Coordinates of C-alpha atoms (C1' of nucleotides) in Angstrom, one line a residue:
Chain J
X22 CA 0.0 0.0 0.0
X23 CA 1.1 3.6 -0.9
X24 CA 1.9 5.7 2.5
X25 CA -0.6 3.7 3.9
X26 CA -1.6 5.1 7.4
X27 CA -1.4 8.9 5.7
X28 CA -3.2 7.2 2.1
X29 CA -5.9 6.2 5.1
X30 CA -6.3 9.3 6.8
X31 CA -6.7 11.2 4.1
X32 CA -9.5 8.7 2.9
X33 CA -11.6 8.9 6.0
X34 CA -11.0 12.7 5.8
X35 CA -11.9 14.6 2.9
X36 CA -10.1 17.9 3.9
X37 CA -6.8 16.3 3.8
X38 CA -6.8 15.1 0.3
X39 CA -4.1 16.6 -1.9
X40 CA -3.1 18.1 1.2
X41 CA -0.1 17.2 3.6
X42 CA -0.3 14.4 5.8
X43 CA 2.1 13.5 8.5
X44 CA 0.9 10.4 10.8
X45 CA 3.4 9.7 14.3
X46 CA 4.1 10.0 17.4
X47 CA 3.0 14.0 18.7
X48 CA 5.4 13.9 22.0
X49 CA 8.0 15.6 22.3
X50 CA 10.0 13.0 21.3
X51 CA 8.2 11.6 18.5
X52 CA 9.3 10.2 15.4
X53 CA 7.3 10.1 12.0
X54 CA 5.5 7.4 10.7
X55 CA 4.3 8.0 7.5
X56 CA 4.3 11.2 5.5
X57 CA 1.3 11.3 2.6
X58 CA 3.3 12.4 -0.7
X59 CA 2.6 16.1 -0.4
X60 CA 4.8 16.1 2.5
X61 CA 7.3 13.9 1.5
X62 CA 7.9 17.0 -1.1
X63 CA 8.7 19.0 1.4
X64 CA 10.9 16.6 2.6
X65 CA 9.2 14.5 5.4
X66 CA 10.0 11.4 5.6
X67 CA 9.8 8.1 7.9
X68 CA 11.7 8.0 11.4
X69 CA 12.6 11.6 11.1
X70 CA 12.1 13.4 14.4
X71 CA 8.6 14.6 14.3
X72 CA 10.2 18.8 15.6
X73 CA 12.2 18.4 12.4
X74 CA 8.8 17.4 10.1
X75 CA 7.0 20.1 11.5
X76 CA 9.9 22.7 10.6
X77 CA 9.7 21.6 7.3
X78 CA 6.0 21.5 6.7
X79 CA 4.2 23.7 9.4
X80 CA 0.8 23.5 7.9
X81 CA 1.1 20.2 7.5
X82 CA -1.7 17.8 9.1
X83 CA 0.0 16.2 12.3
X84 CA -1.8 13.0 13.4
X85 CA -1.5 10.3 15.6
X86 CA -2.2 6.7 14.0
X87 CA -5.2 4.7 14.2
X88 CA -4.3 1.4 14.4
X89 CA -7.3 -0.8 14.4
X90 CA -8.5 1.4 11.3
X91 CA -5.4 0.4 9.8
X92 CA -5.5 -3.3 10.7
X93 CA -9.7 -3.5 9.4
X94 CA -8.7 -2.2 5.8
X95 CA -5.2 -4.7 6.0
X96 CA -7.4 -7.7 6.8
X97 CA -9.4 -6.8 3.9
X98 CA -6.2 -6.5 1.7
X99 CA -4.8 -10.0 3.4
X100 CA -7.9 -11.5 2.4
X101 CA -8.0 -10.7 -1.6
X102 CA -4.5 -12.0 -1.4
X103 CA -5.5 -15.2 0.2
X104 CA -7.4 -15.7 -2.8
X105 CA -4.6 -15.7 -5.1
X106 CA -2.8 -18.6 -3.2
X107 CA -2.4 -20.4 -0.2
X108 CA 0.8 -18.7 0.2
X109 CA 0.9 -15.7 1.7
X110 CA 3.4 -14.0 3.8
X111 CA 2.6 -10.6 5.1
X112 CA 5.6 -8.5 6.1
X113 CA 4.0 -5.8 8.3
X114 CA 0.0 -4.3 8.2
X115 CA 0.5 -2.8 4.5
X116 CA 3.3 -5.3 2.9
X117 CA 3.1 -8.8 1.5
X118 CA 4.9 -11.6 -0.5
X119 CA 2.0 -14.0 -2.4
X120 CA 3.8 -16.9 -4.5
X121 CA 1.0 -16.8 -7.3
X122 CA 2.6 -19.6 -8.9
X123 CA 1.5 -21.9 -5.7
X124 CA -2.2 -20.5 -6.2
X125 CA -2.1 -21.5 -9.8
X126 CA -3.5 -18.1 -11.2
X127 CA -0.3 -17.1 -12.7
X128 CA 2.4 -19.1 -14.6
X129 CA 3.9 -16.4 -17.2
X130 CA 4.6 -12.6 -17.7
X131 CA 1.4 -12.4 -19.6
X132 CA -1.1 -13.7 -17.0
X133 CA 0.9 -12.7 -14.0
X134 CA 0.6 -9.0 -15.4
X135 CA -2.5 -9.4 -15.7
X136 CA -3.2 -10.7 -11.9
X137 CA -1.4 -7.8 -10.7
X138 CA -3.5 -5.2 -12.4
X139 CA -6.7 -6.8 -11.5
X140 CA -6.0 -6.7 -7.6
X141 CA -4.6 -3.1 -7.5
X142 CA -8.6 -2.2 -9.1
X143 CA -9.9 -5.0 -6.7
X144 CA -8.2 -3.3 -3.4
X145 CA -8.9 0.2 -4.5
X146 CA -12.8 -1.0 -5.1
X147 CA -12.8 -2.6 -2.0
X148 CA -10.4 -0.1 0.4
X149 CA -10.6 3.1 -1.3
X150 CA -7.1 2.7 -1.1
X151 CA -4.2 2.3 -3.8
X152 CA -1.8 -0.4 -3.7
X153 CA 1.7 -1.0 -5.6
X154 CA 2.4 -4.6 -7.0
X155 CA 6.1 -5.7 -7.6
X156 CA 6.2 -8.8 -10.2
X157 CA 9.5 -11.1 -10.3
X158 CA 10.8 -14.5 -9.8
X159 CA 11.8 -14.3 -6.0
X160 CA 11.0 -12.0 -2.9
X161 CA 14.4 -9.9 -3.7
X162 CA 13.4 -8.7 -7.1
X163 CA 9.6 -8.6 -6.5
X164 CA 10.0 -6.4 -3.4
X165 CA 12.5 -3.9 -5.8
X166 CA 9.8 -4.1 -8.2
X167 CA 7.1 -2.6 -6.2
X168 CA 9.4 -0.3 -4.9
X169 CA 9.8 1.3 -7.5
X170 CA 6.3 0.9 -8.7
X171 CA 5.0 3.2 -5.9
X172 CA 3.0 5.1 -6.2
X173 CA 0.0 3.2 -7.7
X174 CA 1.8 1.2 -10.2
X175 CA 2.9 -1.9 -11.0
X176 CA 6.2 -3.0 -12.4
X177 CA 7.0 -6.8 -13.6
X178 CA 10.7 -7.6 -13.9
X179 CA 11.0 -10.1 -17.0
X180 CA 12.8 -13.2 -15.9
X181 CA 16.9 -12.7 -18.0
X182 CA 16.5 -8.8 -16.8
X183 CA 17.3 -9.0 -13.7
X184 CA 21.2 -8.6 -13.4
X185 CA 21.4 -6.1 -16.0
X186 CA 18.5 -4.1 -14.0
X187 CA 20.6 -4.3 -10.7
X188 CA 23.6 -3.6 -12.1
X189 CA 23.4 0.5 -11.5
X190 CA 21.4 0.4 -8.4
X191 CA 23.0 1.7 -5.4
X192 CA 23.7 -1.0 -3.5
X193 CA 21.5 0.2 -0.4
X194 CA 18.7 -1.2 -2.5
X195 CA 19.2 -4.7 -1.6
X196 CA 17.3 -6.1 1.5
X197 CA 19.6 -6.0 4.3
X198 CA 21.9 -2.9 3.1
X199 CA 21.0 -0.4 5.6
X200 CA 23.3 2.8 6.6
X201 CA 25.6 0.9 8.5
X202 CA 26.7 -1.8 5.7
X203 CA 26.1 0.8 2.9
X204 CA 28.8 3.0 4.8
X205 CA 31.1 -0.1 5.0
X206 CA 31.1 -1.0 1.6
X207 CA 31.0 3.0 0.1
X208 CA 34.7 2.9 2.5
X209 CA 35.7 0.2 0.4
X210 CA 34.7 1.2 -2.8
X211 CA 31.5 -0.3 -3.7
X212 CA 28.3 2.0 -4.3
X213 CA 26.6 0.2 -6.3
X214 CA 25.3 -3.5 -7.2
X215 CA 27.6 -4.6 -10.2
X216 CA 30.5 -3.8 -7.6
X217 CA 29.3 -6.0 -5.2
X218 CA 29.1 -9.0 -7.9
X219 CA 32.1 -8.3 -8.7
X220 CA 33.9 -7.8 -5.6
X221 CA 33.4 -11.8 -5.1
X222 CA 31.9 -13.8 -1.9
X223 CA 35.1 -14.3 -0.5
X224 CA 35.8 -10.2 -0.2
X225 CA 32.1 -9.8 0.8
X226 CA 32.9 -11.9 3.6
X227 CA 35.6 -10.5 4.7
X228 CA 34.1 -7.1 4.9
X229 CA 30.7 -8.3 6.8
X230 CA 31.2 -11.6 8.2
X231 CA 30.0 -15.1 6.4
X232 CA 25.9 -14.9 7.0
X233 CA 25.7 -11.5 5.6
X234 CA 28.5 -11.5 2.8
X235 CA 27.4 -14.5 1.2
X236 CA 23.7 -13.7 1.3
X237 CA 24.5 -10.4 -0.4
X238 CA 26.9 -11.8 -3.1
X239 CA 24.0 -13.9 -3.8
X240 CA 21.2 -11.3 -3.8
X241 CA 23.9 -9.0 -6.1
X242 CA 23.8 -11.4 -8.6
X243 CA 20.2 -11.8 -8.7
X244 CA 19.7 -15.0 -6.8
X245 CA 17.4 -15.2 -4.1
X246 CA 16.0 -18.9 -3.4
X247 CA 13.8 -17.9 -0.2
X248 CA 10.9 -19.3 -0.4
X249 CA 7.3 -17.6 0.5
X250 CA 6.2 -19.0 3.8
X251 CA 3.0 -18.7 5.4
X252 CA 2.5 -19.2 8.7
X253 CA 5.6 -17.6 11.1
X254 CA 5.0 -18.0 15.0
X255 CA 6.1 -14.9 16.7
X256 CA 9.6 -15.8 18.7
X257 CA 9.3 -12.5 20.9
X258 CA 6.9 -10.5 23.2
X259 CA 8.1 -6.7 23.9
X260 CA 6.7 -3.4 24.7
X261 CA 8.7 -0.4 25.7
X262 CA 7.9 3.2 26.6
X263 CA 10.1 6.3 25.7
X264 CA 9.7 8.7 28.2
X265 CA 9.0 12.5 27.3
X266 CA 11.0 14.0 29.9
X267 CA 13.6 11.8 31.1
X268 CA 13.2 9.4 34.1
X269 CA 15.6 10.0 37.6
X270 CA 13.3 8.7 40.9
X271 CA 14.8 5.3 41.2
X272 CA 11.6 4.2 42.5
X273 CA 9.6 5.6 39.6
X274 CA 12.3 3.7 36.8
X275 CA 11.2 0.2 39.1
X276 CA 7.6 1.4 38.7
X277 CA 7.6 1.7 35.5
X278 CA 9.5 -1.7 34.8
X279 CA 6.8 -3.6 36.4
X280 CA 4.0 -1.6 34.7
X281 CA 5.6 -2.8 31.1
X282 CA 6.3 -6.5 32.8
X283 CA 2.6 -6.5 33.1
X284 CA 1.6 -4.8 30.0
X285 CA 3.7 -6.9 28.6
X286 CA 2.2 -10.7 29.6
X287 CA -1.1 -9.4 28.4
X288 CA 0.2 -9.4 25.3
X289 CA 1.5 -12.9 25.5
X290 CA -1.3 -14.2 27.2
X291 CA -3.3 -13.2 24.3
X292 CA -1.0 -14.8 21.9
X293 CA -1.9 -17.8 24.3
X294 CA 2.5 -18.0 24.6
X295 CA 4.9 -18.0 27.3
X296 CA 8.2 -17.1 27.4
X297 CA 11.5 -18.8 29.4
X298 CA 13.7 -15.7 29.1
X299 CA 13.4 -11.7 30.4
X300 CA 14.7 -8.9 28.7
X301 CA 15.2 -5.7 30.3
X302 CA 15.8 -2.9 27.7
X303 CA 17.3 0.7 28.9
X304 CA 18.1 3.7 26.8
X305 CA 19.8 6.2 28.6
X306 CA 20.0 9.9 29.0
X307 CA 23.1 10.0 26.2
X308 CA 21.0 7.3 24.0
X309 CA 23.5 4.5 25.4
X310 CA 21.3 1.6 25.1
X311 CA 21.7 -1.8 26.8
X312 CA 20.4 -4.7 27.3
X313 CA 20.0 -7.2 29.9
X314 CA 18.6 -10.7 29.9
X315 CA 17.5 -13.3 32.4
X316 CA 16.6 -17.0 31.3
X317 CA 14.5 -18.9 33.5
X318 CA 14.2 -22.7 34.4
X319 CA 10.4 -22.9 32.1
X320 CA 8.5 -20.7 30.2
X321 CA 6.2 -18.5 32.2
X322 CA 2.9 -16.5 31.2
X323 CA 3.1 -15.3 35.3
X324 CA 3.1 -11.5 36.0
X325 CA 4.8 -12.4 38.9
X326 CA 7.5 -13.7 37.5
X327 CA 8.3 -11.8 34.6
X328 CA 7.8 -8.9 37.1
X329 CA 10.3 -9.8 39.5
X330 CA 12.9 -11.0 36.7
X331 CA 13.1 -7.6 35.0
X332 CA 13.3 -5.9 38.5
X333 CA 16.1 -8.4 39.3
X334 CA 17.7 -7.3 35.9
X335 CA 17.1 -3.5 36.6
X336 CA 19.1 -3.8 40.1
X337 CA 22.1 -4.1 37.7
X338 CA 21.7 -1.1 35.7
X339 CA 23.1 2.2 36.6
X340 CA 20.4 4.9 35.9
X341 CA 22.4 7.4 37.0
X342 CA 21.8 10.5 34.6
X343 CA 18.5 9.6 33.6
X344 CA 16.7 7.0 32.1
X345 CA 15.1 7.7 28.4
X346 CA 13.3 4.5 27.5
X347 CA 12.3 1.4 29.2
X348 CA 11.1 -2.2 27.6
X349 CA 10.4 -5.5 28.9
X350 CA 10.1 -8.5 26.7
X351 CA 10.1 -12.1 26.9
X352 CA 11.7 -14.7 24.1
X353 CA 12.0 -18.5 24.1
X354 CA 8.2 -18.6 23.4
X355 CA 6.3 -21.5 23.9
X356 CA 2.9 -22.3 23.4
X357 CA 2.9 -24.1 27.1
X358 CA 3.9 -23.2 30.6
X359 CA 6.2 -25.0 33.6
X360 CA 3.8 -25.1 36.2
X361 CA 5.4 -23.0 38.9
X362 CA 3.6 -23.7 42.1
X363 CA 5.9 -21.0 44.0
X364 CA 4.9 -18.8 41.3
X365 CA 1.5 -19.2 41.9
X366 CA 1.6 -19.3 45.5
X367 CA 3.5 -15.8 45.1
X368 CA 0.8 -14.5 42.6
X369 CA -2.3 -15.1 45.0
X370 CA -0.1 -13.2 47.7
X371 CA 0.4 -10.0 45.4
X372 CA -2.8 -10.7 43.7
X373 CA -4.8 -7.1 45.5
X374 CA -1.3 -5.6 44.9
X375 CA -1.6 -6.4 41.0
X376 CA -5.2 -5.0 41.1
X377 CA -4.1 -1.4 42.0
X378 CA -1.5 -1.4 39.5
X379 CA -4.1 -2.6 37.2
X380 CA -6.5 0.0 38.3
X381 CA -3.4 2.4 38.2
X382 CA -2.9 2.2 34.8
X383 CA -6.5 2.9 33.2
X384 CA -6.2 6.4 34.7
X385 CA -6.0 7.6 31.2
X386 CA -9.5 6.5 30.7
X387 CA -7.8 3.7 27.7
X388 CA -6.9 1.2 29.9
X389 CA -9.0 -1.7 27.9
X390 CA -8.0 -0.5 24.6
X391 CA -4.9 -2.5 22.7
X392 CA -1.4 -2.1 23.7
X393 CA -0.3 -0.7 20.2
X394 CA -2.6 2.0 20.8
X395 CA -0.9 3.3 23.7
X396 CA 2.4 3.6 21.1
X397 CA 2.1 7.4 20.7
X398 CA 0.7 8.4 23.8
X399 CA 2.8 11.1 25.5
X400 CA 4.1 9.9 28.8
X401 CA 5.2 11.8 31.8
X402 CA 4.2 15.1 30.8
X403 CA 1.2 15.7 33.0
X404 CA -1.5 16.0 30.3
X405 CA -5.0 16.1 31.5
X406 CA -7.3 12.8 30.8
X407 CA -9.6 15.1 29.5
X408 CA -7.1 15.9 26.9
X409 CA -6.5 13.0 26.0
X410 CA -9.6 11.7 25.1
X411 CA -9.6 13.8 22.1
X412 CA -6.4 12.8 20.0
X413 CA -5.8 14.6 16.9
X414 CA -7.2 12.5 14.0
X415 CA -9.6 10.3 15.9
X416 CA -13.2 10.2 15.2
X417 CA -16.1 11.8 17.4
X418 CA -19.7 11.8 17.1
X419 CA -21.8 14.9 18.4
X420 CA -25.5 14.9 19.0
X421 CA -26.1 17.5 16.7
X422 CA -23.7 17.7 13.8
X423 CA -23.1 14.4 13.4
X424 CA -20.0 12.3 12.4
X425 CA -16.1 14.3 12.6
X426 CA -12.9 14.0 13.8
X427 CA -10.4 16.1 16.5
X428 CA -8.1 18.7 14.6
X429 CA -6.7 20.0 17.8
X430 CA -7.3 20.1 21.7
X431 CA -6.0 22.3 23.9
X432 CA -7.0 25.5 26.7
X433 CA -10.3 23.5 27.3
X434 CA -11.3 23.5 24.3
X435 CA -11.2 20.8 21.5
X436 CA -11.5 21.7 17.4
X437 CA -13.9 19.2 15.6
X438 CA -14.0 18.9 11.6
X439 CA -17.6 17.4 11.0
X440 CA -17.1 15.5 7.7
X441 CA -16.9 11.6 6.3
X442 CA -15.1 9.8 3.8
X443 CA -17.9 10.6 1.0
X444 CA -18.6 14.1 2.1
X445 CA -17.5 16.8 0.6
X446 CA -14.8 18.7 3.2
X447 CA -17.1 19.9 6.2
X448 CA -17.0 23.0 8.5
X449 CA -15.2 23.3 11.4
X450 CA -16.3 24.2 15.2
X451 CA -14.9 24.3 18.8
X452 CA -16.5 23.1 21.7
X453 CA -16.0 22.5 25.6
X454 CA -13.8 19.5 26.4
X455 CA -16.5 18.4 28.6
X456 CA -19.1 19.0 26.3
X457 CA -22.0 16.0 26.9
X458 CA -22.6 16.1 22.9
X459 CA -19.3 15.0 22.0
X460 CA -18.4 11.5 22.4
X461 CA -15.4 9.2 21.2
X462 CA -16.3 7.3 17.8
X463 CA -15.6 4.3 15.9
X464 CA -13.6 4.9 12.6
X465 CA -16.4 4.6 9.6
X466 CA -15.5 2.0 6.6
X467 CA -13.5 3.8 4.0
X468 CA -16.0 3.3 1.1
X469 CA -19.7 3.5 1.7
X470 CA -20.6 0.7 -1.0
X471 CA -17.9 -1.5 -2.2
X472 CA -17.8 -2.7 -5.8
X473 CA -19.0 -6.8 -5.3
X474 CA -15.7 -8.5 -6.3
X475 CA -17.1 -11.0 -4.1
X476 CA -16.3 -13.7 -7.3
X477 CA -13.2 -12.5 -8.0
X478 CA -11.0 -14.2 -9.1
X479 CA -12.7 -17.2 -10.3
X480 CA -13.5 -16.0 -13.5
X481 CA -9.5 -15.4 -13.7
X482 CA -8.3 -18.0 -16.2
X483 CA -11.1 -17.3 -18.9
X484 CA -11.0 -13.4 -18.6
X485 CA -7.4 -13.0 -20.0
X486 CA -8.4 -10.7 -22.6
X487 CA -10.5 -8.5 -20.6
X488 CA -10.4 -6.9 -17.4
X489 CA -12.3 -6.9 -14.2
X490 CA -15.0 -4.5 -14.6
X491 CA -14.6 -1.6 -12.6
X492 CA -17.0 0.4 -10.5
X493 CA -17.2 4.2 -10.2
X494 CA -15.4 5.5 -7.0
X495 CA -17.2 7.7 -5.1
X496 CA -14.7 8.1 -2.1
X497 CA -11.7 9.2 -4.6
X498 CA -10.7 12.8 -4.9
Chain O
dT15 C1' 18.3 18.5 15.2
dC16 C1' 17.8 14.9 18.2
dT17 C1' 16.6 10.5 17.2
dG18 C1' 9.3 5.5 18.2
dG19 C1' 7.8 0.8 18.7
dG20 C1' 7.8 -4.0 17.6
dG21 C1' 10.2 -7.2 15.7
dT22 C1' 14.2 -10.5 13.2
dC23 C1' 18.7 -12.2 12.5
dC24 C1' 23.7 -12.4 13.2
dT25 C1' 28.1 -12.2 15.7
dG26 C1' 31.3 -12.7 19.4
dA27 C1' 32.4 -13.6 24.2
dT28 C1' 31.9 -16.7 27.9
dC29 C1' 30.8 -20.7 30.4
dC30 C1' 30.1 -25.5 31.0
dG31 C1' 30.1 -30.4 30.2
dG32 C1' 31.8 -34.4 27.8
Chain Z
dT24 C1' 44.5 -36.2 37.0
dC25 C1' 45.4 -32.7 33.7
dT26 C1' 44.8 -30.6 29.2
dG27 C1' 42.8 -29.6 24.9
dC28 C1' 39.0 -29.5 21.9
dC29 C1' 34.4 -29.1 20.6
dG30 C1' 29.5 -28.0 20.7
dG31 C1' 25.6 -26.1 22.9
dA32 C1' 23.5 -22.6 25.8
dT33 C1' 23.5 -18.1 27.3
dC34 C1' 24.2 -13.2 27.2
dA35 C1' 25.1 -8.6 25.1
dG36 C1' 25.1 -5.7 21.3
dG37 C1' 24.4 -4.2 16.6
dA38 C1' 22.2 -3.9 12.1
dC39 C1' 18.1 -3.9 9.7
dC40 C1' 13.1 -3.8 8.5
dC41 C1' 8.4 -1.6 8.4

DNA sequence: TCTGGGGTCCTGATCCGG
DNA sequence: TCTGCCGGATCAGGACCC
């Protein structure tokens, strides 16, 4: 998908189209997700600090994500992919490998082309959303492809092209060249693919060790023999916190440890894992980050024990200076647990204990909501509840005028915009933060009637000549 | 200027047992 | 009994990806 969570926003919300759009976290130290393509022109891009984005485009929109709106329109992407072939392997919310060969819709050029141009109309009829497609002979090259197919497009990279294509590319490109390796190998000479081939395995190694030189001499030349794989069980559990002012109270840094232990299990627990080793993750004042890991005699889905393992770990860490970030995590996932009668005896003691924390921590009025939607929350900085009820972006519903969303909160007052994703853009009006009319909202579908591609792709194999037929789309600009 | 959150994989050091 | 070697487990850190 194209800048997906900004392609989103500005679906749901009229007045942002053609407009920019810059989704993250809105802390003081937050970082940028997405940028919509109007602010990428200006220079916004991903992981940039989100003070430096909003130098750069001041009147851009600044939002927080939405996550479950996001995960509703990729569930509806997964599935039209799940119909090209059992195999499927989705990379994040927005990114996915499908081996169409395995689903038998797609054995040449011709009618893998043709595959790929039917979904992109398929998604957008049933999204609202555009979508890129990449079309090669292995994950390497299709994932190039698509790259450079964005946005909306489609590129297919004919089997016998494919060294000549890589030849000139620079060589941060290929999957696993980031700015640390691309540094390395700019020291030593090589900027771009052909000098990589060239160079040999044997000096690839040398420079980056035997898993990554040999992988990359491979990819250089165009080989890439991984194969698309379904089904991948998760092998780690983490959440971590970055504080917006940094942390000193010793006693608050322990706090804070056992809060993410907790938040943490949840997560695993409703993976229905557990976990046989802790890992305590600090970042420091200075950005020093370290690690520190405890493994245990079983796996363990306990709050009480993954609790008092990180605190164990923490006693080790000197958080003089200030402490930046936190995180707790758990690996060594299994799908069972040790039975730990101490644990258990030690959970029913703390169990009133564990019920204040728990009540503690929905003092922000979210506490049942999902962990990922806590991501961007701004910690630390003593912002009302109130406030925060009405995050920038997220929908509201008033009595009165109906269905909008927050543009801005602040002085007691919150700024609604009172449109949908067919509307034209609405008007805009202020109210009370306590106003009884206004209440939180559910995010509305992103396309009032989608096209019925309901049969698609069945009629696939006989419709080579002619294209899916497509429906007008009232939710486009 | 000032760097998120959730992951994966790899490497090297160290320890331990056979 | 001492020594060397080897492999597996553990731990810490780094690079990368979206």
């Amino acid at each position: 998908m194209d800048a997906f969570y900004a392609s989103a926003e500005q679906a749901a919300k009229p007045s942002l189209r053609g407009k920019p759009v810059v989704v993250g976290g809105l802390g003081t130290r937050g970082v940028v997700a997405t940028a919509s393509y109007e602010a990428r022109r200006l220079g916004v891009h991903s992981a940039m600090p989100m003070a430096q984005a909003r130098r750069l485009a001041p009147n851009a929109a600044y939002l927080v994500p939405r996550f479950a709106l996001y995960r509703t329109v990729s569930d509806q992407v997964m599935e039209l992919l799940g119909r090209l072939s059992p195999l499927v392997e989705p990379l994040s919310l927005d990114e996915a490998f499908v081996d169409l060969e395995a689903g038998g819709v797609a054995d040449d050029s011709a009618s893998a082309r043709l595959v790929g141009e039917q979904l992109r109309t398929v998604i957008k009829g049933v999204t609202g959303l555009s979508g890129s497609v990449g079309l090669a002979g292995s994950k390497m090259l299709a994932k190039i492809a698509s790259e450079e197919a964005k946005p909306d497009g489609l590129l297919l990279i004919e089997p016998g092209t494919e060294r000549e294509l890589l030849a000139p590319m620079s060589v941060r490109t290929l999957p696993g060249v980031g700015p640390a390796t691309g540094d390395h190998l700019r020291r030593a000479g090589m900027t771009v693919v052909s000098h990589l081939a060239e160079a040999g395995e044997a000096e690839l190694v040398r420079l980056l060790g035997k898993a990554h030189g040999v992988a990359l001499h491979r990819m250089a030349r165009g080989y890439d023999d991984r194969p698309v794989v379904a089904e991948r069980d998760a092998k780690s559990v983490s959440v971590e916190d970055t504080f917006d002012v940094d942390l000193h109270d010793r006693v608050r840094v322990r706090t804070e440890v056992e809060r993410l232990a907790d938040r943490c299990v949840r997560r695993l627990r409703t993976a229905g894992r557990s976990g046989r080793t802790v890992v305590l993750k600090v970042r420091r004042y200075d950005f020093s980050t370290l690690t520190r890991s405890e493994t245990l005699r079983g796996p363990t889905d306990e709050p009480t024990v993954v609790r008092e393992a990180a605190a164990r770990l923490l006693e080790a860490v000197d958080t003089t200076g200030g402490v930046r970030l936190l995180g707790v995590g758990v690996t060594g996932l299994a799908d069972f647990t040790q039975e730990d009668l101490f644990a258990q005896a030690a959970d029913a003691e703390h169990a009133a204990e564990e019920s204040a924390a728990a009540d503690a921590a929905t003092t922000d009025g979210r506490g049942g909501a999902p962990d990922e939607a806590s991501g961007a929350e701004s910690r630390g900085s003593g912002e009302q509840p109130a406030l925060r009820r009405w995050q920038a972006g997220h929908d509201v519903r008033h009595d009165v005028h109906g269905h909008g969303w927050v543009q801005g909160s602040g002085v007691g007052r919150v700024t609604v915009r009172f449109e949908e994703p067919w509307t034209p853009p609405g008007r805009v009006r202020t109210f009370l933060v306590g106003d009884p009319a206004l209440r939180p909202a559910d995010p509305l579908p992103l396309v009032r009637e989608a096209a019925d591609y309901s049969s698609w792709p069945a009629s696939l194999p006989k419709s080579l000549s002619g294209p899916v037929p497509a429906e007008e789309d009232e939710s486009s600009p």
